Coordinates of C-alpha atoms in Angstrom, one line a residue:
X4 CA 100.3 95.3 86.2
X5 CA 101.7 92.5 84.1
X6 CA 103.3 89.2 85.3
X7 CA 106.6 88.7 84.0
X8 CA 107.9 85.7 82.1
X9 CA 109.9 83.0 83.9
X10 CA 112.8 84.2 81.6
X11 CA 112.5 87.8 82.8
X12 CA 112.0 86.7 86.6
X13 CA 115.1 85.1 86.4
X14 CA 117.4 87.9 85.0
X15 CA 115.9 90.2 88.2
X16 CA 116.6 88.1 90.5
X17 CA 120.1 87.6 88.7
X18 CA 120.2 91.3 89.0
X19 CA 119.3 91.5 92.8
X20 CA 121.9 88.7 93.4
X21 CA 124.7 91.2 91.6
X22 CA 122.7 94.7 93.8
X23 CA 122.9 92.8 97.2
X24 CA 126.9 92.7 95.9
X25 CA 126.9 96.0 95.2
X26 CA 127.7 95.0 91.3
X27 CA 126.9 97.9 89.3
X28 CA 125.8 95.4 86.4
X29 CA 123.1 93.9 88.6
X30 CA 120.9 97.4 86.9
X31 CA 121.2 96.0 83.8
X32 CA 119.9 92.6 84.1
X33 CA 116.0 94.2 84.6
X34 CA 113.1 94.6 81.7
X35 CA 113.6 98.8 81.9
X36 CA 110.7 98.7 78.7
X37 CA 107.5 100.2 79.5
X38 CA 106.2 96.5 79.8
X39 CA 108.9 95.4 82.2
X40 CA 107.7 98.6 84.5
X41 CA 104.3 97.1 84.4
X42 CA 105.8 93.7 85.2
X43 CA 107.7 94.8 88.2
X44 CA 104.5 95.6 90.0
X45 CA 103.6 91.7 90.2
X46 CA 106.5 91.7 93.3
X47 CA 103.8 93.9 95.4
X48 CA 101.6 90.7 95.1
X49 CA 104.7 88.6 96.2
X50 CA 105.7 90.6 99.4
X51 CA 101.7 91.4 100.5
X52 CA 101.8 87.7 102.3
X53 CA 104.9 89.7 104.2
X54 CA 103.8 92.7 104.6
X55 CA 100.3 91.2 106.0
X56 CA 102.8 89.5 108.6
X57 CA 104.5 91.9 110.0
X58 CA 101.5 94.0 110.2
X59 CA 99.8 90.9 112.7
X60 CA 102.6 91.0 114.5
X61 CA 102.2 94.9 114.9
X62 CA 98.9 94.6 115.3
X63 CA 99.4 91.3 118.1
X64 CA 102.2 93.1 120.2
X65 CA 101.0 96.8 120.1
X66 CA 98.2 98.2 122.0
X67 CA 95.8 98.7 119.6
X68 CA 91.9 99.0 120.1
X69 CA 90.9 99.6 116.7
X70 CA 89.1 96.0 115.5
X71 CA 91.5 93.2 113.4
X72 CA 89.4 94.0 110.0
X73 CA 89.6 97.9 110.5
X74 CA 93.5 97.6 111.3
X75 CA 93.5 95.3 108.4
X76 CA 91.7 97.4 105.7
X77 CA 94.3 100.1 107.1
X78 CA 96.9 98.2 106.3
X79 CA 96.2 97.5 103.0
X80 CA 95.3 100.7 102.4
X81 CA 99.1 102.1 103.2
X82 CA 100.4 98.9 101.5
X83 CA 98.9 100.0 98.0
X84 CA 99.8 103.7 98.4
X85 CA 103.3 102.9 99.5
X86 CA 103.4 100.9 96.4
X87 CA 101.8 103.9 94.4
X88 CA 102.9 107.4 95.7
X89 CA 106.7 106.9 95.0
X90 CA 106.8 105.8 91.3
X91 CA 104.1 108.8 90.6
X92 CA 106.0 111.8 92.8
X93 CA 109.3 110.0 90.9
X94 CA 107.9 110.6 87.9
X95 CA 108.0 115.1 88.6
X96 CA 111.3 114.6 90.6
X97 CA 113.4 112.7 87.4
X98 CA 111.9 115.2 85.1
X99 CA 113.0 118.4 86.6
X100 CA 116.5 116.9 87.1
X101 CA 116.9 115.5 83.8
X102 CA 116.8 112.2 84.8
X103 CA 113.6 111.0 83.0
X104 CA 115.6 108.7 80.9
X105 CA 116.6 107.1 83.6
X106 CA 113.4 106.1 85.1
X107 CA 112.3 102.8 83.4
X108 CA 115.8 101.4 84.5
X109 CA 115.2 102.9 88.3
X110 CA 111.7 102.3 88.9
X111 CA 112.0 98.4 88.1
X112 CA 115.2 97.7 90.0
X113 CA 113.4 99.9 92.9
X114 CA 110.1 98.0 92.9
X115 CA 112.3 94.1 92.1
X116 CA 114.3 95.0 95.1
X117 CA 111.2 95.3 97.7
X118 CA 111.4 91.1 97.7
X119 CA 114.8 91.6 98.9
X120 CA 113.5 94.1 101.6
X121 CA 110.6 91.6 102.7
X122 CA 112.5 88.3 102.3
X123 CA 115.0 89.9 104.8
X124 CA 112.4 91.4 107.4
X125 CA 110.4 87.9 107.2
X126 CA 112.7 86.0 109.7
X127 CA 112.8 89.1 112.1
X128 CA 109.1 89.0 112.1
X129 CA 108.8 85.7 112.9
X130 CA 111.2 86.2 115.4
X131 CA 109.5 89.2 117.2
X132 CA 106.5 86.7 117.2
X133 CA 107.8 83.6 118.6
X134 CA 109.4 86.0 121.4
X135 CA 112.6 83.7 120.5
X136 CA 115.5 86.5 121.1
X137 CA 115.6 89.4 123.6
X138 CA 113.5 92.8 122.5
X139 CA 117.0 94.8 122.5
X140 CA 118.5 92.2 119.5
X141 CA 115.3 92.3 117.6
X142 CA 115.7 95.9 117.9
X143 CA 118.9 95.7 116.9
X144 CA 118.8 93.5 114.1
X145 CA 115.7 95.7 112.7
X146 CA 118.1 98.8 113.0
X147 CA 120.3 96.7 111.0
X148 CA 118.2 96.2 108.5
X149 CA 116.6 99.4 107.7
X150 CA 120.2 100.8 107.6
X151 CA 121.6 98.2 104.6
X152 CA 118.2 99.0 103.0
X153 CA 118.8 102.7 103.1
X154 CA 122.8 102.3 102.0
X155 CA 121.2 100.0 98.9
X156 CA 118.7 102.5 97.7
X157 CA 121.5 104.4 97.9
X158 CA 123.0 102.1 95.5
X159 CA 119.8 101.7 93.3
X160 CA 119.6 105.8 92.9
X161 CA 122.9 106.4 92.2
X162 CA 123.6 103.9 89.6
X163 CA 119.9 103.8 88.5
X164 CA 119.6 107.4 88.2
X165 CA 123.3 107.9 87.3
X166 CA 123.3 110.6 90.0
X167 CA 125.9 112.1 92.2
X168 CA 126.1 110.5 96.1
X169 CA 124.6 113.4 97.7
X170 CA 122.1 113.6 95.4
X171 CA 121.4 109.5 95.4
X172 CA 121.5 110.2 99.1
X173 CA 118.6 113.1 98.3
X174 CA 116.5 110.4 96.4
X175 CA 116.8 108.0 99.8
X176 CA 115.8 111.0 101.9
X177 CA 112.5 111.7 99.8
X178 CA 111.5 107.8 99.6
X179 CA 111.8 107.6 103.5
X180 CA 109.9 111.1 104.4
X181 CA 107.1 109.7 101.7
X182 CA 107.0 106.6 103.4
X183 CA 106.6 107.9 106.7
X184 CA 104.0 110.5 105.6
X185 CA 102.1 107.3 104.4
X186 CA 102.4 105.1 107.4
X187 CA 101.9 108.2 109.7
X188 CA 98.2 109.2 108.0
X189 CA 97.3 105.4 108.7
X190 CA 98.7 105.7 112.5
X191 CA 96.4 109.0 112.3
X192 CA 93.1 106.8 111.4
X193 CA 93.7 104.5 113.5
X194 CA 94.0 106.8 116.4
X195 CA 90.6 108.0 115.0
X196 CA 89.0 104.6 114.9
X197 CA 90.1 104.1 118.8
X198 CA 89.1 107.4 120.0

């Protein structure tokens, strides 16, 4: 993992601006070098102050016996697979459908556009916490959210990938059953640490 230049982290978030538009061009404003790959893994240290939110907030309002430093070391666990299984089971999956040019471009708009995801999911957090709107709107808004996350990686694989929709649609599909398979095996050990 690198850490991009000021000059680079301003043309991604130039291209998130143009993504969260739905402008096509937005994919072009990212490093898709080998280097800018590297690079685009610095947002995982960005969002782990996020992600280590929300997961209090799990961890405050669920019923959860396992202790705050084994739920924690959990956590971090799934947090670096989740940043780590995708890009390596994307690596096989744009091979065998021709897509391996392709990757560079994908992989870094993929991994620039997780600030987007935990910028947005921030506030609702902190919302769920303070107890500030009913459960049923925080629901709500949560629904919300994962579905415009889904409909832009959508967007990310289709014009990343320069796929078909149903097959864009395919690439979604995978990235959401991987990321349940790695949240579930951490439910599954914690289950183990409380039993």
């Amino acid at each position: 993992m690198g850490i991009p230049s000021i000059r680079e982290t301003a043309a991604s978030l130039e291209g998130l601006r143009r993504i969260v538009r739905m402008d096509p061009t937005g994919l072009d404003c990212f490093n898709a070098s080998v280097q800018g790959f590297w690079n685009s893994f610095f947002v995982a240290v960005l969002t782990l102050p996020f992600y280590l939110l929300q997961a209090g907030v799990y961890y405050m309002n669920a019923d959860i016996e396992a202790s705050a430093a084994r739920f924690l070391s959990l956590e971090l666990m799934t947090f670096v697979l989740g940043w780590l299984v995708y890009p390596v089971v994307m690596v096989t999956v744009t091979q065998v459908m021709d897509r391996w040019q392709h990757y560079l471009r994908y992989m870094v708009a993929y991994n620039w556009f997780q600030l987007v995801v935990a910028a947005l999911l921030l506030p609702l957090s902190l919302l769920q916490l303070t107890g500030m709107a009913p459960d049923g709107l925080i629901a709500l808004l949560f629904l919300m959210a994962t579905s415009a996350f889904l409909l832009y990686g959508w967007f990310i694989a289709n014009r990343g990938l320069d796929l078909g929709g149903a097959t864009a649609a395919g690439i979604v599909i995978l990235d959401l059953a991987l990321s349940l398979l790695v949240n579930g095996a951490t439910d599954l050990l914690l289950k183990g640490a409380q039993g």
